[in-house]
């Protein structure tokens, strides 16, 4: 019995070292990258981006996810063609604006969090940098109005 224990103790490090290996390029690509975490205005949710790479397709795809700050429970809230990134909360916390390439170039989309997984497209902008997403129609905003608490600059 003693010799069996001794044999097992001697064989254990060999068995463990046989299972270890250096990380490979494929291993690195298989790791999802989490980025751009945004806390909701009420502090209950975190919106973030998870990017996965595919060597076969020669591309990376990003999706927007939500996590409960209280429980840590997560759920993917975007899908489909293209990539979705840069989630930003509306001031009331009821919707998310994000950039998506689902219809070609990057466009701003809005996601209502009450239901559904794809949001209505916001005003289409060819150039989304420094554009304003308005929560109110132009007639209610007034000409040349700057964003207020109900609007977000993306």
Backbone as ProteinMPNN parsed JSONL, in Angstrom:
{"seq_chain_A": "XXXXXXXXXXXXXXXXXXXXXXXXXXXXXXXXXXXXXXXXXXXXXXXXXXXXXXXXXXXXXXXXXXXXXXXXXXXXXXXXXXXXXXXXXXXXXXXXXXXXXXXXXXXXXXXXXXXXXXXXXXXXXXXXXXXXXXXXXXXXXXXXXXXXXXXXXX", "coords_chain_A": {"N_chain_A": [[0.812, -1.181, 0.0], [1.93, 1.242, 0.811], [3.901, 1.551, -1.133], [2.356, 1.883, -3.392], [1.157, 4.372, -2.877], [3.448, 5.976, -2.882], [4.279, 5.613, -5.526], [2.114, 6.802, -6.886], [2.38, 9.464, -5.964], [4.831, 10.115, -7.113], [4.227, 9.894, -9.81], [2.288, 11.81, -10.212], [3.262, 14.611, -10.569], [4.408, 14.316, -13.132], [2.205, 13.639, -14.71], [0.678, 15.954, -14.417], [2.379, 17.9, -15.557], [2.391, 17.06, -18.176], [-0.073, 17.852, -19.06], [0.056, 20.594, -19.184], [0.734, 23.357, -21.357], [2.194, 25.69, -23.627], [0.582, 28.796, -24.452], [-1.119, 29.144, -27.521], [-1.35, 30.797, -30.759], [-3.907, 30.35, -31.83], [-5.256, 29.754, -29.44], [-5.145, 32.258, -28.215], [-6.67, 33.798, -30.003], [-9.132, 32.636, -29.557], [-10.027, 33.652, -27.203], [-12.492, 35.681, -25.807], [-12.826, 39.256, -25.982], [-13.46, 41.66, -23.662], [-14.828, 44.881, -23.409], [-15.241, 48.493, -23.091], [-17.088, 49.16, -20.951], [-20.116, 50.418, -19.602], [-21.837, 52.026, -17.134], [-25.225, 51.982, -16.157], [-27.549, 54.778, -15.823], [-29.051, 54.473, -13.423], [-27.463, 52.753, -12.039], [-27.89, 50.02, -11.959], [-27.314, 48.314, -14.089], [-24.786, 47.168, -16.37], [-23.585, 47.967, -19.467], [-21.731, 46.519, -22.068], [-19.131, 45.595, -24.407], [-18.461, 42.604, -26.16], [-15.995, 41.065, -27.929], [-15.294, 38.702, -30.388], [-13.001, 36.716, -32.175], [-12.459, 35.303, -35.428], [-10.451, 33.15, -37.0], [-10.839, 31.62, -39.242], [-12.829, 33.038, -40.678], [-11.491, 35.381, -40.882], [-11.987, 37.744, -39.401], [-13.242, 39.906, -36.812], [-15.946, 39.946, -34.533], [-18.145, 42.027, -32.833], [-20.355, 42.303, -30.07], [-23.055, 43.69, -28.167], [-23.561, 43.47, -24.72], [-25.378, 42.992, -21.65], [-25.049, 43.294, -18.129], [-26.19, 42.498, -14.917], [-25.713, 44.612, -12.218], [-26.164, 43.875, -9.632], [-26.492, 41.023, -9.475], [-24.744, 39.924, -11.329], [-25.603, 38.498, -13.474], [-25.701, 37.88, -16.961], [-26.52, 38.945, -20.34], [-26.722, 38.684, -23.853], [-27.455, 41.347, -26.007], [-27.498, 42.226, -28.616], [-27.368, 41.096, -32.034], [-26.92, 39.405, -35.203], [-26.025, 40.418, -38.608], [-22.804, 41.97, -39.235], [-21.042, 44.12, -36.855], [-21.477, 45.249, -33.475], [-20.972, 47.971, -31.366], [-19.612, 50.246, -28.855], [-21.602, 50.96, -26.748], [-23.965, 53.239, -25.337], [-25.724, 54.742, -22.721], [-29.06, 56.032, -22.613], [-30.135, 59.041, -21.032], [-32.334, 58.477, -19.319], [-32.045, 55.779, -18.92], [-33.532, 53.836, -20.205], [-32.99, 52.995, -22.729], [-30.433, 52.039, -25.1], [-27.889, 53.48, -27.039], [-25.945, 52.522, -29.815], [-23.159, 51.768, -31.956], [-23.382, 50.264, -35.132], [-22.505, 47.993, -37.706], [-24.265, 46.655, -39.26], [-25.703, 47.282, -41.566], [-23.835, 47.881, -43.535], [-21.654, 50.577, -43.511], [-20.692, 52.171, -40.37], [-23.377, 52.961, -38.265], [-25.69, 54.703, -36.175], [-27.645, 53.068, -33.798], [-30.616, 52.512, -31.91], [-31.594, 50.86, -28.971], [-34.321, 49.682, -27.389], [-34.877, 48.788, -24.114], [-37.016, 47.513, -22.985], [-38.046, 45.393, -24.428], [-37.621, 43.013, -27.136], [-34.753, 42.453, -29.311], [-33.325, 43.886, -31.158], [-32.891, 47.252, -31.936], [-34.656, 50.283, -32.926], [-33.531, 52.054, -35.763], [-31.598, 54.906, -35.338], [-31.585, 58.381, -36.383], [-30.144, 58.283, -39.552], [-26.739, 58.528, -40.1], [-24.11, 59.361, -42.149], [-21.62, 60.076, -41.358], [-20.773, 59.399, -38.242], [-19.349, 60.391, -36.162], [-19.16, 62.763, -33.593], [-21.842, 63.385, -33.847], [-25.249, 64.154, -33.002], [-27.631, 62.401, -31.167], [-30.965, 62.672, -31.074], [-33.6, 62.696, -28.755], [-36.007, 63.793, -29.044], [-38.339, 64.996, -31.53], [-37.35, 67.178, -34.318], [-39.047, 69.49, -34.407], [-39.808, 69.863, -31.763], [-37.388, 70.361, -30.548], [-36.325, 72.734, -31.552], [-34.656, 75.028, -33.729], [-31.244, 74.462, -34.293], [-30.75, 73.666, -31.671], [-28.943, 72.665, -28.805], [-27.852, 69.499, -27.342], [-29.856, 68.304, -24.606], [-30.763, 67.141, -21.314], [-32.268, 64.991, -22.16], [-31.081, 64.012, -24.369], [-28.272, 62.656, -26.15], [-24.799, 62.957, -26.795], [-22.891, 61.41, -29.218]], "CA_chain_A": [[0.0, 0.0, 0.0], [2.846, 2.383, 0.858], [4.584, 1.695, -2.416], [1.368, 2.415, -4.331], [1.067, 5.813, -2.604], [4.693, 6.582, -3.337], [4.238, 5.59, -6.991], [1.159, 7.835, -7.291], [2.979, 10.766, -5.694], [5.892, 10.349, -8.098], [3.633, 9.996, -11.142], [1.409, 12.97, -10.282], [3.867, 15.766, -11.24], [4.596, 14.005, -14.546], [0.891, 13.719, -15.353], [0.277, 17.362, -14.459], [3.199, 18.649, -16.507], [2.008, 16.648, -19.523], [-1.285, 18.565, -19.419], [0.363, 22.006, -19.38], [1.39, 23.711, -22.602], [2.241, 27.129, -23.877], [-0.564, 29.315, -25.178], [-0.868, 29.252, -28.956], [-2.04, 31.882, -31.434], [-5.318, 29.948, -31.879], [-5.789, 29.938, -28.09], [-5.292, 33.692, -28.003], [-7.811, 34.259, -30.799], [-10.384, 32.083, -29.033], [-10.426, 34.373, -25.996], [-13.309, 36.876, -26.061], [-12.291, 40.494, -25.423], [-14.51, 42.485, -23.056], [-14.378, 46.275, -23.389], [-16.176, 49.616, -23.155], [-18.158, 49.013, -19.958], [-20.861, 51.655, -19.332], [-22.796, 51.847, -16.055], [-26.517, 52.64, -16.424], [-27.775, 55.927, -14.941], [-29.539, 54.062, -12.101], [-26.446, 51.92, -11.418], [-28.316, 48.626, -11.871], [-26.861, 47.528, -15.236], [-23.563, 47.539, -17.074], [-23.558, 47.592, -20.887], [-20.341, 46.359, -22.485], [-18.921, 44.94, -25.696], [-17.656, 41.383, -26.197], [-15.501, 40.842, -29.287], [-14.721, 37.386, -30.649], [-12.297, 36.66, -33.455], [-12.526, 34.06, -36.185], [-9.34, 33.026, -37.933], [-11.406, 31.064, -40.47], [-13.509, 34.119, -41.399], [-10.551, 36.506, -40.936], [-12.651, 38.938, -38.898], [-13.701, 39.921, -35.427], [-17.322, 40.389, -34.418], [-18.448, 42.564, -31.509], [-21.755, 42.317, -29.666], [-23.341, 44.408, -26.931], [-24.089, 42.629, -23.652], [-25.783, 43.638, -20.403], [-24.83, 42.536, -16.901], [-26.821, 43.059, -13.728], [-24.707, 44.995, -11.232], [-26.481, 43.206, -8.37], [-26.33, 39.568, -9.499], [-23.724, 39.498, -12.275], [-26.229, 37.783, -14.586], [-25.416, 38.557, -18.224], [-27.272, 38.533, -21.53], [-26.351, 39.34, -25.107], [-28.631, 42.103, -26.444], [-27.457, 42.47, -30.058], [-26.962, 39.959, -32.863], [-27.16, 39.646, -36.621], [-24.837, 40.69, -39.418], [-21.991, 43.11, -38.811], [-20.602, 44.218, -35.465], [-22.126, 46.269, -32.66], [-19.991, 48.419, -30.371], [-19.745, 51.563, -28.231], [-22.925, 51.214, -26.158], [-24.108, 54.418, -24.483], [-27.045, 54.784, -22.106], [-29.895, 57.229, -22.649], [-30.167, 59.587, -19.673], [-33.359, 57.825, -18.496], [-31.67, 54.384, -18.73], [-34.5, 52.925, -20.823], [-32.507, 52.547, -24.037], [-29.0, 52.128, -25.386], [-27.451, 53.807, -28.392], [-24.708, 51.811, -30.118], [-22.747, 51.792, -33.349], [-23.509, 48.955, -35.751], [-22.177, 47.904, -39.133], [-25.18, 45.653, -39.814], [-26.148, 47.688, -42.901], [-22.697, 48.499, -44.212], [-20.829, 51.416, -42.642], [-21.157, 52.38, -39.0], [-24.563, 53.784, -38.076], [-26.184, 54.706, -34.803], [-28.902, 52.348, -33.581], [-31.161, 52.604, -30.559], [-32.146, 49.616, -28.466], [-35.238, 49.833, -26.258], [-34.599, 47.652, -23.236], [-38.25, 46.902, -22.506], [-38.289, 44.147, -25.14], [-36.962, 42.891, -28.431], [-33.302, 42.485, -29.161], [-32.745, 44.87, -32.053], [-33.585, 48.512, -31.752], [-34.964, 51.104, -34.086], [-32.376, 52.812, -36.222], [-31.681, 56.339, -35.078], [-31.366, 59.127, -37.623], [-28.97, 57.72, -40.22], [-25.649, 59.466, -40.318], [-22.959, 58.791, -42.844], [-20.489, 60.346, -40.473], [-21.381, 59.317, -36.924], [-18.495, 61.06, -35.182], [-19.637, 64.061, -33.115], [-23.235, 63.624, -34.204], [-26.14, 64.188, -31.85], [-28.818, 61.559, -31.241], [-32.017, 63.418, -30.394], [-34.705, 61.92, -28.213], [-37.225, 64.523, -29.405], [-38.365, 65.392, -32.936], [-36.788, 68.511, -34.552], [-39.994, 70.562, -34.099], [-39.81, 70.084, -30.314], [-36.06, 70.811, -30.117], [-36.012, 74.089, -31.989], [-33.542, 75.084, -34.679], [-29.886, 74.599, -33.759], [-30.7, 73.402, -30.233], [-27.904, 71.772, -28.297], [-28.429, 68.393, -26.575], [-30.163, 68.562, -23.206], [-30.7, 65.916, -20.524], [-32.965, 63.898, -22.823], [-30.349, 63.726, -25.593], [-26.9, 62.206, -25.883], [-23.821, 63.171, -27.848], [-22.173, 60.167, -29.478]], "C_chain_A": [[0.862, 1.254, 0.0], [3.507, 2.611, -0.473], [3.629, 2.24, -3.48], [1.207, 3.919, -4.146], [2.299, 6.537, -3.124], [4.73, 6.65, -4.867], [3.281, 6.663, -7.52], [1.722, 9.237, -7.076], [4.072, 11.104, -6.704], [5.321, 10.554, -9.497], [2.786, 11.26, -11.304], [2.069, 14.186, -10.947], [4.084, 15.534, -12.742], [3.28, 14.128, -15.292], [0.436, 15.17, -15.468], [1.08, 18.155, -15.475], [2.874, 18.263, -17.949], [0.759, 17.403, -19.992], [-1.021, 20.042, -19.679], [1.061, 22.208, -20.71], [1.381, 25.217, -22.745], [1.001, 27.557, -24.655], [-0.194, 29.481, -26.649], [-1.632, 30.452, -29.517], [-3.538, 31.583, -31.521], [-5.993, 30.103, -30.514], [-6.076, 31.415, -27.834], [-6.501, 34.236, -28.761], [-9.14, 33.759, -30.242], [-10.862, 32.797, -27.769], [-11.291, 35.575, -26.362], [-12.697, 38.089, -25.363], [-13.462, 41.343, -24.936], [-13.989, 43.911, -22.958], [-15.556, 47.229, -23.284], [-17.365, 49.474, -22.209], [-18.774, 50.368, -19.635], [-21.927, 51.368, -18.282], [-24.077, 52.616, -16.365], [-26.712, 53.803, -15.451], [-28.272, 55.556, -13.538], [-28.558, 53.142, -11.373], [-26.789, 50.449, -11.339], [-27.753, 47.738, -12.971], [-25.536, 48.053, -15.755], [-23.707, 47.045, -18.509], [-22.092, 47.522, -21.289], [-20.296, 45.623, -23.813], [-18.065, 43.697, -25.508], [-17.287, 41.133, -27.659], [-14.883, 39.462, -29.376], [-14.113, 37.394, -32.045], [-12.473, 35.302, -34.104], [-11.382, 34.057, -37.189], [-9.847, 32.52, -39.277], [-12.055, 32.164, -41.322], [-12.644, 35.365, -41.559], [-11.229, 37.81, -40.513], [-12.994, 38.782, -37.424], [-15.121, 40.478, -35.412], [-17.571, 40.832, -32.978], [-19.957, 42.543, -31.29], [-21.893, 43.087, -28.365], [-24.015, 43.439, -25.958], [-24.519, 43.515, -22.495], [-25.468, 42.709, -19.241], [-25.539, 43.254, -15.763], [-25.725, 43.384, -12.722], [-24.933, 44.263, -9.912], [-26.142, 41.724, -8.388], [-25.189, 39.086, -10.39], [-24.286, 38.72, -13.446], [-26.031, 38.585, -15.871], [-26.352, 38.074, -19.317], [-26.791, 39.357, -22.719], [-27.593, 40.055, -25.631], [-28.59, 42.505, -27.913], [-26.982, 41.219, -30.766], [-27.192, 40.325, -34.312], [-25.877, 39.942, -37.375], [-24.073, 41.89, -38.881], [-21.582, 43.021, -37.354], [-21.33, 45.361, -34.78], [-21.157, 46.669, -31.554], [-20.378, 49.782, -29.806], [-21.128, 51.821, -27.643], [-22.886, 52.452, -25.26], [-25.549, 54.496, -23.999], [-27.747, 56.097, -22.414], [-29.949, 57.753, -21.217], [-31.214, 58.934, -18.768], [-33.07, 56.341, -18.269], [-32.586, 53.381, -19.389], [-34.056, 52.431, -22.195], [-30.997, 52.745, -24.134], [-28.813, 52.58, -26.823], [-26.159, 53.021, -28.609], [-24.407, 51.965, -31.598], [-22.845, 50.385, -33.905], [-23.152, 49.047, -37.223], [-23.094, 46.917, -39.835], [-25.702, 46.016, -41.198], [-25.026, 48.397, -43.647], [-21.851, 49.278, -43.234], [-21.461, 51.626, -41.275], [-22.324, 53.355, -38.96], [-24.983, 53.691, -36.62], [-27.524, 53.984, -34.759], [-29.327, 52.579, -32.137], [-31.803, 51.283, -30.186], [-33.02, 49.918, -27.264], [-35.096, 48.601, -25.382], [-35.847, 46.985, -22.681], [-38.523, 45.57, -23.195], [-37.589, 44.146, -26.469], [-35.454, 42.897, -28.267], [-32.642, 43.429, -30.147], [-33.578, 46.131, -31.988], [-33.956, 49.18, -33.054], [-33.694, 51.836, -34.496], [-32.608, 54.273, -35.889], [-31.538, 57.061, -36.417], [-30.087, 58.602, -38.267], [-27.952, 58.817, -40.473], [-24.556, 58.761, -41.089], [-21.715, 58.955, -41.988], [-21.046, 60.411, -39.057], [-20.56, 60.04, -35.863], [-19.038, 62.453, -34.867], [-21.043, 64.396, -33.587], [-24.082, 63.58, -32.934], [-27.324, 63.27, -32.122], [-29.882, 62.267, -30.425], [-33.129, 62.486, -29.96], [-36.043, 62.554, -28.592], [-37.183, 64.886, -30.878], [-37.843, 66.824, -33.105], [-37.738, 69.648, -34.183], [-40.015, 70.882, -32.599], [-38.48, 70.635, -29.809], [-35.808, 72.269, -30.433], [-34.776, 74.067, -32.865], [-32.222, 75.282, -33.951], [-29.76, 74.317, -32.279], [-29.586, 72.427, -29.9], [-28.563, 70.63, -27.528], [-28.747, 68.829, -25.148], [-30.142, 67.232, -22.461], [-31.403, 64.747, -21.192], [-32.249, 63.481, -24.111], [-28.92, 63.344, -25.247], [-26.014, 62.519, -27.066], [-23.016, 61.891, -27.989], [-20.853, 60.506, -30.126]], "O_chain_A": [[0.574, 2.213, -0.715], [3.661, 3.755, -0.901], [4.051, 2.978, -4.37], [1.128, 4.663, -5.124], [2.189, 7.597, -3.74], [5.173, 7.651, -5.43], [3.598, 7.354, -8.488], [1.552, 10.107, -7.931], [4.215, 12.26, -7.101], [5.882, 11.314, -10.286], [2.591, 11.729, -12.425], [1.455, 14.758, -11.848], [3.954, 16.467, -13.533], [3.246, 14.67, -16.397], [-0.123, 15.573, -16.488], [0.524, 18.994, -16.183], [3.068, 19.073, -18.856], [0.558, 17.574, -21.195], [-1.827, 20.686, -20.349], [1.858, 21.379, -21.15], [0.64, 25.92, -22.057], [0.44, 26.776, -25.423], [0.914, 29.909, -26.975], [-2.461, 31.047, -28.827], [-4.355, 32.478, -31.306], [-7.146, 30.527, -30.427], [-7.127, 31.77, -27.299], [-7.265, 35.039, -28.225], [-10.17, 34.404, -30.439], [-11.983, 32.569, -27.316], [-10.863, 36.413, -27.155], [-12.12, 37.965, -24.283], [-14.347, 41.699, -25.714], [-12.872, 44.145, -22.496], [-16.715, 46.824, -23.377], [-18.513, 49.646, -22.617], [-18.06, 51.348, -19.419], [-22.823, 50.556, -18.513], [-24.023, 53.771, -16.788], [-26.113, 53.818, -14.376], [-27.951, 56.244, -12.569], [-28.788, 52.787, -10.217], [-26.054, 49.687, -10.71], [-27.715, 46.519, -12.807], [-25.209, 49.23, -15.598], [-23.924, 45.857, -18.746], [-21.297, 48.375, -20.893], [-21.305, 45.095, -24.28], [-17.066, 43.724, -24.789], [-18.161, 41.006, -28.516], [-14.051, 39.088, -28.549], [-14.648, 38.003, -32.971], [-12.618, 34.284, -33.426], [-11.353, 34.868, -38.114], [-9.355, 32.931, -40.327], [-11.855, 32.215, -42.536], [-13.009, 36.294, -42.28], [-11.077, 38.843, -41.165], [-13.029, 37.679, -36.88], [-15.454, 41.375, -36.187], [-17.252, 40.115, -32.03], [-20.733, 42.744, -32.224], [-20.965, 43.134, -27.557], [-24.918, 42.69, -26.33], [-24.072, 44.656, -22.378], [-25.603, 41.49, -19.352], [-25.488, 44.48, -15.665], [-24.899, 42.528, -12.406], [-23.986, 44.055, -9.153], [-25.568, 41.21, -7.428], [-24.713, 37.962, -10.229], [-23.533, 38.315, -14.332], [-26.172, 39.808, -15.878], [-26.901, 36.974, -19.256], [-26.498, 40.547, -22.607], [-28.667, 39.456, -25.701], [-29.559, 43.074, -28.414], [-26.285, 40.386, -30.186], [-27.615, 41.44, -34.615], [-24.778, 39.744, -36.855], [-24.626, 42.723, -38.163], [-21.75, 41.989, -36.704], [-21.748, 46.322, -35.426], [-20.585, 45.81, -30.883], [-21.359, 50.389, -30.237], [-21.77, 52.807, -28.004], [-21.923, 52.685, -24.531], [-26.484, 54.333, -24.784], [-27.111, 57.15, -22.471], [-29.819, 56.969, -20.276], [-30.999, 58.845, -17.559], [-33.781, 55.697, -17.496], [-32.44, 52.18, -19.162], [-34.685, 51.538, -22.762], [-30.385, 53.496, -23.375], [-29.508, 52.108, -27.722], [-25.364, 52.872, -27.681], [-25.298, 52.259, -32.396], [-22.448, 49.422, -33.249], [-23.45, 50.034, -37.896], [-22.745, 46.393, -40.893], [-26.11, 45.124, -41.942], [-25.259, 49.404, -44.315], [-21.377, 48.727, -42.24], [-22.627, 51.296, -41.059], [-22.266, 54.437, -39.546], [-24.669, 52.724, -35.925], [-28.416, 54.245, -35.566], [-28.496, 52.811, -31.259], [-32.481, 50.662, -31.004], [-32.522, 50.361, -26.23], [-35.188, 47.478, -25.878], [-35.743, 45.984, -21.972], [-39.167, 44.699, -22.609], [-37.028, 45.158, -26.887], [-34.933, 43.293, -27.224], [-31.465, 43.747, -29.971], [-34.808, 46.086, -31.985], [-33.617, 48.707, -34.139], [-32.878, 52.194, -33.647], [-33.688, 54.811, -36.131], [-31.388, 56.423, -37.459], [-29.058, 58.49, -37.601], [-28.273, 59.887, -40.99], [-24.127, 57.671, -40.708], [-20.869, 58.064, -41.917], [-21.722, 61.378, -38.705], [-21.056, 60.272, -34.76], [-19.34, 63.228, -35.775], [-21.392, 65.569, -33.713], [-23.663, 63.028, -31.916], [-27.948, 63.348, -33.18], [-29.725, 62.445, -29.217], [-33.546, 61.601, -30.706], [-37.09, 61.919, -28.471], [-36.099, 65.069, -31.431], [-37.882, 67.608, -32.156], [-37.282, 70.68, -33.69], [-40.214, 72.033, -32.21], [-38.433, 71.295, -28.772], [-35.148, 72.968, -29.664], [-33.941, 73.17, -32.745], [-32.096, 76.161, -33.099], [-28.756, 74.691, -31.672], [-29.331, 71.477, -30.641], [-29.71, 70.761, -27.101], [-28.014, 69.617, -24.551], [-29.542, 66.275, -22.951], [-31.153, 63.601, -20.82], [-32.778, 62.665, -24.866], [-28.424, 63.676, -24.17], [-26.428, 62.365, -28.216], [-22.517, 61.35, -27.003], [-20.071, 59.609, -30.439]]}, "name": "protein", "num_of_chains": 1, "seq": "XXXXXXXXXXXXXXXXXXXXXXXXXXXXXXXXXXXXXXXXXXXXXXXXXXXXXXXXXXXXXXXXXXXXXXXXXXXXXXXXXXXXXXXXXXXXXXXXXXXXXXXXXXXXXXXXXXXXXXXXXXXXXXXXXXXXXXXXXXXXXXXXXXXXXXXXXX"}
